[in-house]
Amino acid sequence: MYKLICGANPMQLRKVVLTLTVILATSTTATAQQFASFYGTTVDVFDGDTITIRLSEQSRQAFQRFLTPTEFRTGRVRVQLQGIDTPQRRRNDPYWSHSRNYLARLLGNQTVNVQVLVGRLGQLNRNYDMMVGVVRAGRNGRAVNLQMIDAGWAKDDAYNSFGNPYIQAQWQAMNRRRGIWGDREQYVAENEFRIRLYGTDREYGRIKTMPYPSEGRTSGEAVVYKSKTPFRRGVGKVDWQK
């Protein structure tokens, strides 16, 4: 490459630069990822980010290869809402019941769509016995994960983040003192954490952004599809204000 560029004429150089620019732009802004999209009905809400659903029969049959024997036999799967952090029931965190109750109201007894990242080896993204993904409910198909942050009953998971608009939604919820942010102690602790997170290279380097599935899969059938997921940059220290 060094000899080629040194001996190239201006037109060749422009072509090389253009090619490199396209490659870099493609590799850093959008990557095709596989997601599994399936359907079911909510049968239990454990806390603000953990639910159990009963799979539709079509989803159960179509996704047998992704399910454990118990999941396939019972038709029930546990799902953790990805990209958010909520008060934990197991730790008896303050406001865990408020968070759970709000999630239960969002889901009701309606059909939900779950979208889970498929790994390179063909396995679903899991956290122990739970599938981890984006949950959608209702006619608008808006991510329940994001709605929990909007309402102030969840926060962006900085180390497993979907970036914007999730981070921006939390910023707005905090400014409006929604949900847990009405508690001054919770607000101050989180605000100081975010300022440190976005304000220092050491902390910022720990942020991990995750691929995000396409908006709304409304066919009603279980499918595996590819989605180009652009990098979703979060807000910085200047934007994170008290």
JSON list of C-alpha atoms in Angstrom, two decimals:
[
{"chain": "A", "resi": 1, "resn": "MET", "atom": "CA", "xyz": [0.00, 0.00, 0.00]},
{"chain": "A", "resi": 2, "resn": "TYR", "atom": "CA", "xyz": [2.86, 2.39, 0.82]},
{"chain": "A", "resi": 3, "resn": "LYS", "atom": "CA", "xyz": [4.50, 1.89, -2.61]},
{"chain": "A", "resi": 4, "resn": "LEU", "atom": "CA", "xyz": [1.18, 2.15, -4.40]},
{"chain": "A", "resi": 5, "resn": "ILE", "atom": "CA", "xyz": [0.31, 5.50, -2.81]},
{"chain": "A", "resi": 6, "resn": "CYS", "atom": "CA", "xyz": [3.76, 6.98, -3.25]},
{"chain": "A", "resi": 7, "resn": "GLY", "atom": "CA", "xyz": [3.77, 6.14, -6.92]},
{"chain": "A", "resi": 8, "resn": "ALA", "atom": "CA", "xyz": [0.17, 7.06, -7.60]},
{"chain": "A", "resi": 9, "resn": "ASN", "atom": "CA", "xyz": [-1.10, 10.04, -9.53]},
{"chain": "A", "resi": 10, "resn": "PRO", "atom": "CA", "xyz": [-3.61, 12.48, -7.93]},
{"chain": "A", "resi": 11, "resn": "MET", "atom": "CA", "xyz": [-6.59, 10.68, -9.47]},
{"chain": "A", "resi": 12, "resn": "GLN", "atom": "CA", "xyz": [-5.47, 7.33, -8.02]},
{"chain": "A", "resi": 13, "resn": "LEU", "atom": "CA", "xyz": [-4.93, 8.94, -4.63]},
{"chain": "A", "resi": 14, "resn": "ARG", "atom": "CA", "xyz": [-8.44, 10.36, -4.65]},
{"chain": "A", "resi": 15, "resn": "LYS", "atom": "CA", "xyz": [-9.82, 6.90, -5.44]},
{"chain": "A", "resi": 16, "resn": "VAL", "atom": "CA", "xyz": [-7.83, 5.32, -2.61]},
{"chain": "A", "resi": 17, "resn": "VAL", "atom": "CA", "xyz": [-8.96, 7.97, -0.12]},
{"chain": "A", "resi": 18, "resn": "LEU", "atom": "CA", "xyz": [-12.57, 7.64, -1.26]},
{"chain": "A", "resi": 19, "resn": "THR", "atom": "CA", "xyz": [-12.44, 3.85, -0.91]},
{"chain": "A", "resi": 20, "resn": "LEU", "atom": "CA", "xyz": [-10.95, 4.06, 2.59]},
{"chain": "A", "resi": 21, "resn": "THR", "atom": "CA", "xyz": [-13.56, 6.64, 3.57]},
{"chain": "A", "resi": 22, "resn": "VAL", "atom": "CA", "xyz": [-16.40, 4.39, 2.44]},
{"chain": "A", "resi": 23, "resn": "ILE", "atom": "CA", "xyz": [-14.92, 1.39, 4.27]},
{"chain": "A", "resi": 24, "resn": "LEU", "atom": "CA", "xyz": [-14.44, 3.33, 7.49]},
{"chain": "A", "resi": 25, "resn": "ALA", "atom": "CA", "xyz": [-17.89, 4.90, 7.32]},
{"chain": "A", "resi": 26, "resn": "THR", "atom": "CA", "xyz": [-19.49, 1.52, 6.72]},
{"chain": "A", "resi": 27, "resn": "SER", "atom": "CA", "xyz": [-17.60, -0.21, 9.53]},
{"chain": "A", "resi": 28, "resn": "THR", "atom": "CA", "xyz": [-18.21, 2.47, 12.16]},
{"chain": "A", "resi": 29, "resn": "THR", "atom": "CA", "xyz": [-21.74, 3.64, 11.44]},
{"chain": "A", "resi": 30, "resn": "ALA", "atom": "CA", "xyz": [-23.75, 0.57, 10.48]},
{"chain": "A", "resi": 31, "resn": "THR", "atom": "CA", "xyz": [-23.35, -3.19, 10.82]},
{"chain": "A", "resi": 32, "resn": "ALA", "atom": "CA", "xyz": [-25.82, -5.86, 9.75]},
{"chain": "A", "resi": 33, "resn": "GLN", "atom": "CA", "xyz": [-26.87, -7.96, 12.74]},
{"chain": "A", "resi": 34, "resn": "GLN", "atom": "CA", "xyz": [-29.27, -10.87, 13.02]},
{"chain": "A", "resi": 35, "resn": "PHE", "atom": "CA", "xyz": [-32.23, -10.67, 15.37]},
{"chain": "A", "resi": 36, "resn": "ALA", "atom": "CA", "xyz": [-34.83, -13.25, 16.32]},
{"chain": "A", "resi": 37, "resn": "SER", "atom": "CA", "xyz": [-38.33, -11.78, 16.52]},
{"chain": "A", "resi": 38, "resn": "PHE", "atom": "CA", "xyz": [-41.07, -13.77, 18.24]},
{"chain": "A", "resi": 39, "resn": "TYR", "atom": "CA", "xyz": [-44.44, -13.32, 19.94]},
{"chain": "A", "resi": 40, "resn": "GLY", "atom": "CA", "xyz": [-46.19, -14.30, 23.14]},
{"chain": "A", "resi": 41, "resn": "THR", "atom": "CA", "xyz": [-48.44, -13.17, 25.98]},
{"chain": "A", "resi": 42, "resn": "THR", "atom": "CA", "xyz": [-47.15, -11.82, 29.28]},
{"chain": "A", "resi": 43, "resn": "VAL", "atom": "CA", "xyz": [-48.00, -14.16, 32.16]},
{"chain": "A", "resi": 44, "resn": "ASP", "atom": "CA", "xyz": [-45.78, -12.72, 34.91]},
{"chain": "A", "resi": 45, "resn": "VAL", "atom": "CA", "xyz": [-43.92, -9.50, 35.69]},
{"chain": "A", "resi": 46, "resn": "PHE", "atom": "CA", "xyz": [-41.20, -10.17, 38.28]},
{"chain": "A", "resi": 47, "resn": "ASP", "atom": "CA", "xyz": [-39.80, -6.65, 38.53]},
{"chain": "A", "resi": 48, "resn": "GLY", "atom": "CA", "xyz": [-39.12, -3.66, 36.29]},
{"chain": "A", "resi": 49, "resn": "ASP", "atom": "CA", "xyz": [-36.98, -5.49, 33.75]},
{"chain": "A", "resi": 50, "resn": "THR", "atom": "CA", "xyz": [-37.89, -9.19, 34.02]},
{"chain": "A", "resi": 51, "resn": "ILE", "atom": "CA", "xyz": [-40.99, -10.87, 32.62]},
{"chain": "A", "resi": 52, "resn": "THR", "atom": "CA", "xyz": [-42.26, -14.31, 31.68]},
{"chain": "A", "resi": 53, "resn": "ILE", "atom": "CA", "xyz": [-44.18, -14.81, 28.46]},
{"chain": "A", "resi": 54, "resn": "ARG", "atom": "CA", "xyz": [-46.12, -17.71, 26.99]},
{"chain": "A", "resi": 55, "resn": "LEU", "atom": "CA", "xyz": [-45.00, -18.14, 23.40]},
{"chain": "A", "resi": 56, "resn": "SER", "atom": "CA", "xyz": [-47.49, -18.24, 20.58]},
{"chain": "A", "resi": 57, "resn": "GLU", "atom": "CA", "xyz": [-47.64, -21.74, 19.12]},
{"chain": "A", "resi": 58, "resn": "GLN", "atom": "CA", "xyz": [-46.13, -20.53, 15.85]},
{"chain": "A", "resi": 59, "resn": "SER", "atom": "CA", "xyz": [-43.20, -18.95, 17.70]},
{"chain": "A", "resi": 60, "resn": "ARG", "atom": "CA", "xyz": [-42.70, -22.06, 19.85]},
{"chain": "A", "resi": 61, "resn": "GLN", "atom": "CA", "xyz": [-42.52, -24.35, 16.83]},
{"chain": "A", "resi": 62, "resn": "ALA", "atom": "CA", "xyz": [-40.50, -22.01, 14.63]},
{"chain": "A", "resi": 63, "resn": "PHE", "atom": "CA", "xyz": [-37.89, -21.31, 17.30]},
{"chain": "A", "resi": 64, "resn": "GLN", "atom": "CA", "xyz": [-37.50, -24.79, 18.76]},
{"chain": "A", "resi": 65, "resn": "ARG", "atom": "CA", "xyz": [-33.77, -24.73, 17.97]},
{"chain": "A", "resi": 66, "resn": "PHE", "atom": "CA", "xyz": [-33.34, -21.65, 20.19]},
{"chain": "A", "resi": 67, "resn": "LEU", "atom": "CA", "xyz": [-35.29, -23.02, 23.17]},
{"chain": "A", "resi": 68, "resn": "THR", "atom": "CA", "xyz": [-34.24, -25.20, 26.07]},
{"chain": "A", "resi": 69, "resn": "PRO", "atom": "CA", "xyz": [-36.20, -28.46, 26.45]},
{"chain": "A", "resi": 70, "resn": "THR", "atom": "CA", "xyz": [-38.15, -26.94, 29.35]},
{"chain": "A", "resi": 71, "resn": "GLU", "atom": "CA", "xyz": [-38.96, -23.78, 27.38]},
{"chain": "A", "resi": 72, "resn": "PHE", "atom": "CA", "xyz": [-40.17, -25.80, 24.41]},
{"chain": "A", "resi": 73, "resn": "ARG", "atom": "CA", "xyz": [-42.24, -28.16, 26.57]},
{"chain": "A", "resi": 74, "resn": "THR", "atom": "CA", "xyz": [-43.95, -25.44, 28.62]},
{"chain": "A", "resi": 75, "resn": "GLY", "atom": "CA", "xyz": [-43.98, -22.73, 25.96]},
{"chain": "A", "resi": 76, "resn": "ARG", "atom": "CA", "xyz": [-42.81, -20.25, 28.60]},
{"chain": "A", "resi": 77, "resn": "VAL", "atom": "CA", "xyz": [-39.65, -18.13, 28.43]},
{"chain": "A", "resi": 78, "resn": "ARG", "atom": "CA", "xyz": [-38.20, -15.55, 30.79]},
{"chain": "A", "resi": 79, "resn": "VAL", "atom": "CA", "xyz": [-37.13, -12.28, 29.20]},
{"chain": "A", "resi": 80, "resn": "GLN", "atom": "CA", "xyz": [-34.89, -9.55, 30.55]},
{"chain": "A", "resi": 81, "resn": "LEU", "atom": "CA", "xyz": [-35.40, -6.09, 29.04]},
{"chain": "A", "resi": 82, "resn": "GLN", "atom": "CA", "xyz": [-32.07, -5.15, 27.50]},
{"chain": "A", "resi": 83, "resn": "GLY", "atom": "CA", "xyz": [-30.34, -1.80, 27.78]},
{"chain": "A", "resi": 84, "resn": "ILE", "atom": "CA", "xyz": [-32.05, -0.66, 30.97]},
{"chain": "A", "resi": 85, "resn": "ASP", "atom": "CA", "xyz": [-31.38, -0.91, 34.68]},
{"chain": "A", "resi": 86, "resn": "THR", "atom": "CA", "xyz": [-34.26, -0.96, 37.16]},
{"chain": "A", "resi": 87, "resn": "PRO", "atom": "CA", "xyz": [-34.61, -1.29, 40.95]},
{"chain": "A", "resi": 88, "resn": "GLN", "atom": "CA", "xyz": [-34.11, -4.98, 41.69]},
{"chain": "A", "resi": 89, "resn": "ARG", "atom": "CA", "xyz": [-36.68, -7.03, 43.55]},
{"chain": "A", "resi": 90, "resn": "ARG", "atom": "CA", "xyz": [-34.11, -9.56, 44.79]},
{"chain": "A", "resi": 91, "resn": "ARG", "atom": "CA", "xyz": [-32.15, -6.78, 46.50]},
{"chain": "A", "resi": 92, "resn": "ASN", "atom": "CA", "xyz": [-35.31, -5.10, 47.76]},
{"chain": "A", "resi": 93, "resn": "ASP", "atom": "CA", "xyz": [-34.14, -1.87, 46.13]},
{"chain": "A", "resi": 94, "resn": "PRO", "atom": "CA", "xyz": [-36.22, 1.27, 46.79]},
{"chain": "A", "resi": 95, "resn": "TYR", "atom": "CA", "xyz": [-39.02, 1.66, 44.23]},
{"chain": "A", "resi": 96, "resn": "TRP", "atom": "CA", "xyz": [-38.74, -1.85, 42.79]},
{"chain": "A", "resi": 97, "resn": "SER", "atom": "CA", "xyz": [-42.48, -2.41, 43.21]},
{"chain": "A", "resi": 98, "resn": "HIS", "atom": "CA", "xyz": [-43.29, 0.93, 41.56]},
{"chain": "A", "resi": 99, "resn": "SER", "atom": "CA", "xyz": [-41.13, -0.06, 38.60]},
{"chain": "A", "resi": 100, "resn": "ARG", "atom": "CA", "xyz": [-42.72, -3.50, 38.35]},
{"chain": "A", "resi": 101, "resn": "ASN", "atom": "CA", "xyz": [-46.25, -2.12, 38.57]},
{"chain": "A", "resi": 102, "resn": "TYR", "atom": "CA", "xyz": [-45.59, 0.37, 35.79]},
{"chain": "A", "resi": 103, "resn": "LEU", "atom": "CA", "xyz": [-44.18, -2.34, 33.54]},
{"chain": "A", "resi": 104, "resn": "ALA", "atom": "CA", "xyz": [-47.21, -4.52, 34.27]},
{"chain": "A", "resi": 105, "resn": "ARG", "atom": "CA", "xyz": [-49.52, -1.68, 33.20]},
{"chain": "A", "resi": 106, "resn": "LEU", "atom": "CA", "xyz": [-47.59, -1.22, 29.95]},
{"chain": "A", "resi": 107, "resn": "LEU", "atom": "CA", "xyz": [-47.80, -4.90, 29.09]},
{"chain": "A", "resi": 108, "resn": "GLY", "atom": "CA", "xyz": [-51.24, -5.79, 30.45]},
{"chain": "A", "resi": 109, "resn": "ASN", "atom": "CA", "xyz": [-52.42, -9.12, 29.10]},
{"chain": "A", "resi": 110, "resn": "GLN", "atom": "CA", "xyz": [-51.66, -8.26, 25.49]},
{"chain": "A", "resi": 111, "resn": "THR", "atom": "CA", "xyz": [-49.47, -9.91, 22.88]},
{"chain": "A", "resi": 112, "resn": "VAL", "atom": "CA", "xyz": [-45.88, -8.74, 22.97]},
{"chain": "A", "resi": 113, "resn": "ASN", "atom": "CA", "xyz": [-43.11, -8.85, 20.40]},
{"chain": "A", "resi": 114, "resn": "VAL", "atom": "CA", "xyz": [-39.62, -9.73, 21.62]},
{"chain": "A", "resi": 115, "resn": "GLN", "atom": "CA", "xyz": [-36.49, -9.10, 19.56]},
{"chain": "A", "resi": 116, "resn": "VAL", "atom": "CA", "xyz": [-33.26, -10.82, 20.62]},
{"chain": "A", "resi": 117, "resn": "LEU", "atom": "CA", "xyz": [-29.80, -10.55, 19.11]},
{"chain": "A", "resi": 118, "resn": "VAL", "atom": "CA", "xyz": [-28.53, -13.74, 17.46]},
{"chain": "A", "resi": 119, "resn": "GLY", "atom": "CA", "xyz": [-24.84, -14.42, 18.07]},
{"chain": "A", "resi": 120, "resn": "ARG", "atom": "CA", "xyz": [-22.26, -15.50, 15.52]},
{"chain": "A", "resi": 121, "resn": "LEU", "atom": "CA", "xyz": [-22.68, -19.13, 16.53]},
{"chain": "A", "resi": 122, "resn": "GLY", "atom": "CA", "xyz": [-26.45, -18.96, 16.09]},
{"chain": "A", "resi": 123, "resn": "GLN", "atom": "CA", "xyz": [-27.32, -18.66, 19.77]},
{"chain": "A", "resi": 124, "resn": "LEU", "atom": "CA", "xyz": [-29.73, -16.16, 21.31]},
{"chain": "A", "resi": 125, "resn": "ASN", "atom": "CA", "xyz": [-28.44, -13.46, 23.65]},
{"chain": "A", "resi": 126, "resn": "ARG", "atom": "CA", "xyz": [-29.06, -14.78, 27.16]},
{"chain": "A", "resi": 127, "resn": "ASN", "atom": "CA", "xyz": [-28.34, -13.94, 30.77]},
{"chain": "A", "resi": 128, "resn": "TYR", "atom": "CA", "xyz": [-28.36, -17.32, 32.50]},
{"chain": "A", "resi": 129, "resn": "ASP", "atom": "CA", "xyz": [-31.90, -18.67, 31.95]},
{"chain": "A", "resi": 130, "resn": "MET", "atom": "CA", "xyz": [-33.31, -15.44, 30.53]},
{"chain": "A", "resi": 131, "resn": "MET", "atom": "CA", "xyz": [-33.43, -14.21, 26.96]},
{"chain": "A", "resi": 132, "resn": "VAL", "atom": "CA", "xyz": [-32.24, -10.60, 26.75]},
{"chain": "A", "resi": 133, "resn": "GLY", "atom": "CA", "xyz": [-33.85, -8.28, 24.24]},
{"chain": "A", "resi": 134, "resn": "VAL", "atom": "CA", "xyz": [-36.21, -5.49, 23.26]},
{"chain": "A", "resi": 135, "resn": "VAL", "atom": "CA", "xyz": [-39.90, -5.90, 24.09]},
{"chain": "A", "resi": 136, "resn": "ARG", "atom": "CA", "xyz": [-42.66, -4.14, 22.17]},
{"chain": "A", "resi": 137, "resn": "ALA", "atom": "CA", "xyz": [-46.35, -3.98, 22.99]},
{"chain": "A", "resi": 138, "resn": "GLY", "atom": "CA", "xyz": [-49.41, -2.10, 21.77]},
{"chain": "A", "resi": 139, "resn": "ARG", "atom": "CA", "xyz": [-50.37, -0.83, 18.36]},
{"chain": "A", "resi": 140, "resn": "ASN", "atom": "CA", "xyz": [-47.53, 1.66, 18.05]},
{"chain": "A", "resi": 141, "resn": "GLY", "atom": "CA", "xyz": [-44.90, -1.03, 18.62]},
{"chain": "A", "resi": 142, "resn": "ARG", "atom": "CA", "xyz": [-42.76, 1.33, 20.68]},
{"chain": "A", "resi": 143, "resn": "ALA", "atom": "CA", "xyz": [-40.09, -0.35, 22.76]},
{"chain": "A", "resi": 144, "resn": "VAL", "atom": "CA", "xyz": [-41.25, -0.95, 26.32]},
{"chain": "A", "resi": 145, "resn": "ASN", "atom": "CA", "xyz": [-37.59, -0.70, 27.37]},
{"chain": "A", "resi": 146, "resn": "LEU", "atom": "CA", "xyz": [-37.57, 2.95, 26.26]},
{"chain": "A", "resi": 147, "resn": "GLN", "atom": "CA", "xyz": [-40.97, 3.68, 27.79]},
{"chain": "A", "resi": 148, "resn": "MET", "atom": "CA", "xyz": [-39.69, 2.55, 31.19]},
{"chain": "A", "resi": 149, "resn": "ILE", "atom": "CA", "xyz": [-36.90, 5.13, 30.96]},
{"chain": "A", "resi": 150, "resn": "ASP", "atom": "CA", "xyz": [-39.31, 7.80, 29.74]},
{"chain": "A", "resi": 151, "resn": "ALA", "atom": "CA", "xyz": [-41.43, 7.30, 32.85]},
{"chain": "A", "resi": 152, "resn": "GLY", "atom": "CA", "xyz": [-38.47, 7.46, 35.21]},
{"chain": "A", "resi": 153, "resn": "TRP", "atom": "CA", "xyz": [-38.81, 3.87, 36.44]},
{"chain": "A", "resi": 154, "resn": "ALA", "atom": "CA", "xyz": [-35.65, 2.67, 34.70]},
{"chain": "A", "resi": 155, "resn": "LYS", "atom": "CA", "xyz": [-32.32, 4.12, 33.67]},
{"chain": "A", "resi": 156, "resn": "ASP", "atom": "CA", "xyz": [-29.98, 3.55, 30.77]},
{"chain": "A", "resi": 157, "resn": "ASP", "atom": "CA", "xyz": [-27.56, 0.69, 31.42]},
{"chain": "A", "resi": 158, "resn": "ALA", "atom": "CA", "xyz": [-24.30, 2.53, 30.73]},
{"chain": "A", "resi": 159, "resn": "TYR", "atom": "CA", "xyz": [-22.33, -0.68, 30.21]},
{"chain": "A", "resi": 160, "resn": "ASN", "atom": "CA", "xyz": [-24.94, -2.36, 28.01]},
{"chain": "A", "resi": 161, "resn": "SER", "atom": "CA", "xyz": [-26.44, 0.69, 26.35]},
{"chain": "A", "resi": 162, "resn": "PHE", "atom": "CA", "xyz": [-28.50, 1.44, 23.26]},
{"chain": "A", "resi": 163, "resn": "GLY", "atom": "CA", "xyz": [-27.15, 5.01, 23.33]},
{"chain": "A", "resi": 164, "resn": "ASN", "atom": "CA", "xyz": [-29.52, 7.68, 22.06]},
{"chain": "A", "resi": 165, "resn": "PRO", "atom": "CA", "xyz": [-32.49, 7.96, 22.32]},
{"chain": "A", "resi": 166, "resn": "TYR", "atom": "CA", "xyz": [-32.28, 5.96, 25.57]},
{"chain": "A", "resi": 167, "resn": "ILE", "atom": "CA", "xyz": [-29.72, 8.21, 27.24]},
{"chain": "A", "resi": 168, "resn": "GLN", "atom": "CA", "xyz": [-31.53, 11.36, 26.14]},
{"chain": "A", "resi": 169, "resn": "ALA", "atom": "CA", "xyz": [-34.82, 9.94, 27.45]},
{"chain": "A", "resi": 170, "resn": "GLN", "atom": "CA", "xyz": [-33.23, 9.48, 30.86]},
{"chain": "A", "resi": 171, "resn": "TRP", "atom": "CA", "xyz": [-31.84, 13.01, 30.81]},
{"chain": "A", "resi": 172, "resn": "GLN", "atom": "CA", "xyz": [-35.34, 14.37, 30.15]},
{"chain": "A", "resi": 173, "resn": "ALA", "atom": "CA", "xyz": [-36.97, 12.14, 32.79]},
{"chain": "A", "resi": 174, "resn": "MET", "atom": "CA", "xyz": [-34.46, 13.32, 35.38]},
{"chain": "A", "resi": 175, "resn": "ASN", "atom": "CA", "xyz": [-34.98, 16.98, 34.50]},
{"chain": "A", "resi": 176, "resn": "ARG", "atom": "CA", "xyz": [-38.72, 16.52, 34.93]},
{"chain": "A", "resi": 177, "resn": "ARG", "atom": "CA", "xyz": [-38.26, 14.50, 38.15]},
{"chain": "A", "resi": 178, "resn": "ARG", "atom": "CA", "xyz": [-40.30, 11.58, 36.90]},
{"chain": "A", "resi": 179, "resn": "GLY", "atom": "CA", "xyz": [-40.49, 8.27, 38.74]},
{"chain": "A", "resi": 180, "resn": "ILE", "atom": "CA", "xyz": [-37.50, 7.55, 40.95]},
{"chain": "A", "resi": 181, "resn": "TRP", "atom": "CA", "xyz": [-35.98, 10.91, 40.03]},
{"chain": "A", "resi": 182, "resn": "GLY", "atom": "CA", "xyz": [-38.50, 12.61, 42.28]},
{"chain": "A", "resi": 183, "resn": "ASP", "atom": "CA", "xyz": [-36.31, 11.29, 45.10]},
{"chain": "A", "resi": 184, "resn": "ARG", "atom": "CA", "xyz": [-33.52, 13.85, 45.52]},
{"chain": "A", "resi": 185, "resn": "GLU", "atom": "CA", "xyz": [-31.03, 11.27, 46.81]},
{"chain": "A", "resi": 186, "resn": "GLN", "atom": "CA", "xyz": [-31.54, 9.06, 43.75]},
{"chain": "A", "resi": 187, "resn": "TYR", "atom": "CA", "xyz": [-31.35, 12.06, 41.42]},
{"chain": "A", "resi": 188, "resn": "VAL", "atom": "CA", "xyz": [-28.12, 13.51, 42.84]},
{"chain": "A", "resi": 189, "resn": "ALA", "atom": "CA", "xyz": [-26.30, 10.17, 42.90]},
{"chain": "A", "resi": 190, "resn": "GLU", "atom": "CA", "xyz": [-27.21, 9.36, 39.29]},
{"chain": "A", "resi": 191, "resn": "ASN", "atom": "CA", "xyz": [-26.52, 12.86, 38.01]},
{"chain": "A", "resi": 192, "resn": "GLU", "atom": "CA", "xyz": [-23.03, 12.85, 39.54]},
{"chain": "A", "resi": 193, "resn": "PHE", "atom": "CA", "xyz": [-22.38, 9.40, 38.09]},
{"chain": "A", "resi": 194, "resn": "ARG", "atom": "CA", "xyz": [-23.38, 10.53, 34.60]},
{"chain": "A", "resi": 195, "resn": "ILE", "atom": "CA", "xyz": [-21.20, 13.65, 34.74]},
{"chain": "A", "resi": 196, "resn": "ARG", "atom": "CA", "xyz": [-18.22, 11.48, 35.68]},
{"chain": "A", "resi": 197, "resn": "LEU", "atom": "CA", "xyz": [-19.12, 8.89, 33.05]},
{"chain": "A", "resi": 198, "resn": "TYR", "atom": "CA", "xyz": [-19.25, 11.30, 30.13]},
{"chain": "A", "resi": 199, "resn": "GLY", "atom": "CA", "xyz": [-16.68, 13.72, 31.45]},
{"chain": "A", "resi": 200, "resn": "THR", "atom": "CA", "xyz": [-13.57, 11.55, 31.73]},
{"chain": "A", "resi": 201, "resn": "ASP", "atom": "CA", "xyz": [-11.86, 9.40, 29.13]},
{"chain": "A", "resi": 202, "resn": "ARG", "atom": "CA", "xyz": [-11.28, 6.68, 31.70]},
{"chain": "A", "resi": 203, "resn": "GLU", "atom": "CA", "xyz": [-14.97, 6.29, 32.51]},
{"chain": "A", "resi": 204, "resn": "TYR", "atom": "CA", "xyz": [-16.21, 6.96, 28.97]},
{"chain": "A", "resi": 205, "resn": "GLY", "atom": "CA", "xyz": [-14.11, 4.08, 27.73]},
{"chain": "A", "resi": 206, "resn": "ARG", "atom": "CA", "xyz": [-16.20, 1.68, 29.80]},
{"chain": "A", "resi": 207, "resn": "ILE", "atom": "CA", "xyz": [-19.41, 2.49, 27.91]},
{"chain": "A", "resi": 208, "resn": "LYS", "atom": "CA", "xyz": [-20.55, -0.40, 25.73]},
{"chain": "A", "resi": 209, "resn": "THR", "atom": "CA", "xyz": [-23.17, 0.22, 23.05]},
{"chain": "A", "resi": 210, "resn": "MET", "atom": "CA", "xyz": [-25.28, -2.66, 21.79]},
{"chain": "A", "resi": 211, "resn": "PRO", "atom": "CA", "xyz": [-26.86, -3.39, 18.37]},
{"chain": "A", "resi": 212, "resn": "TYR", "atom": "CA", "xyz": [-30.47, -2.22, 18.20]},
{"chain": "A", "resi": 213, "resn": "PRO", "atom": "CA", "xyz": [-33.22, -4.08, 16.31]},
{"chain": "A", "resi": 214, "resn": "SER", "atom": "CA", "xyz": [-35.46, -2.57, 13.65]},
{"chain": "A", "resi": 215, "resn": "GLU", "atom": "CA", "xyz": [-38.48, -0.63, 14.83]},
{"chain": "A", "resi": 216, "resn": "GLY", "atom": "CA", "xyz": [-41.63, -2.73, 14.96]},
{"chain": "A", "resi": 217, "resn": "ARG", "atom": "CA", "xyz": [-41.96, -6.26, 13.60]},
{"chain": "A", "resi": 218, "resn": "THR", "atom": "CA", "xyz": [-45.73, -6.50, 13.20]},
{"chain": "A", "resi": 219, "resn": "SER", "atom": "CA", "xyz": [-46.16, -9.57, 10.99]},
{"chain": "A", "resi": 220, "resn": "GLY", "atom": "CA", "xyz": [-47.19, -11.71, 13.96]},
{"chain": "A", "resi": 221, "resn": "GLU", "atom": "CA", "xyz": [-44.85, -14.50, 12.86]},
{"chain": "A", "resi": 222, "resn": "ALA", "atom": "CA", "xyz": [-41.56, -15.60, 14.39]},
{"chain": "A", "resi": 223, "resn": "VAL", "atom": "CA", "xyz": [-38.69, -14.72, 12.07]},
{"chain": "A", "resi": 224, "resn": "VAL", "atom": "CA", "xyz": [-34.94, -14.23, 12.04]},
{"chain": "A", "resi": 225, "resn": "TYR", "atom": "CA", "xyz": [-34.00, -11.09, 10.15]},
{"chain": "A", "resi": 226, "resn": "LYS", "atom": "CA", "xyz": [-31.03, -8.82, 9.52]},
{"chain": "A", "resi": 227, "resn": "SER", "atom": "CA", "xyz": [-31.00, -5.22, 10.65]},
{"chain": "A", "resi": 228, "resn": "LYS", "atom": "CA", "xyz": [-28.40, -2.52, 10.04]},
{"chain": "A", "resi": 229, "resn": "THR", "atom": "CA", "xyz": [-27.82, -0.91, 13.39]},
{"chain": "A", "resi": 230, "resn": "PRO", "atom": "CA", "xyz": [-25.98, 2.43, 13.31]},
{"chain": "A", "resi": 231, "resn": "PHE", "atom": "CA", "xyz": [-23.77, 3.38, 16.22]},
{"chain": "A", "resi": 232, "resn": "ARG", "atom": "CA", "xyz": [-25.90, 5.39, 18.64]},
{"chain": "A", "resi": 233, "resn": "ARG", "atom": "CA", "xyz": [-23.73, 7.97, 20.37]},
{"chain": "A", "resi": 234, "resn": "GLY", "atom": "CA", "xyz": [-24.69, 9.09, 23.84]},
{"chain": "A", "resi": 235, "resn": "VAL", "atom": "CA", "xyz": [-24.75, 12.63, 25.19]},
{"chain": "A", "resi": 236, "resn": "GLY", "atom": "CA", "xyz": [-21.59, 14.13, 26.63]},
{"chain": "A", "resi": 237, "resn": "LYS", "atom": "CA", "xyz": [-20.69, 15.99, 29.77]},
{"chain": "A", "resi": 238, "resn": "VAL", "atom": "CA", "xyz": [-21.69, 19.38, 28.33]},
{"chain": "A", "resi": 239, "resn": "ASP", "atom": "CA", "xyz": [-25.19, 18.07, 27.61]},
{"chain": "A", "resi": 240, "resn": "TRP", "atom": "CA", "xyz": [-25.63, 16.35, 30.96]},
{"chain": "A", "resi": 241, "resn": "GLN", "atom": "CA", "xyz": [-26.79, 19.21, 33.14]},
{"chain": "A", "resi": 242, "resn": "LYS", "atom": "CA", "xyz": [-28.40, 19.42, 36.54]}
]
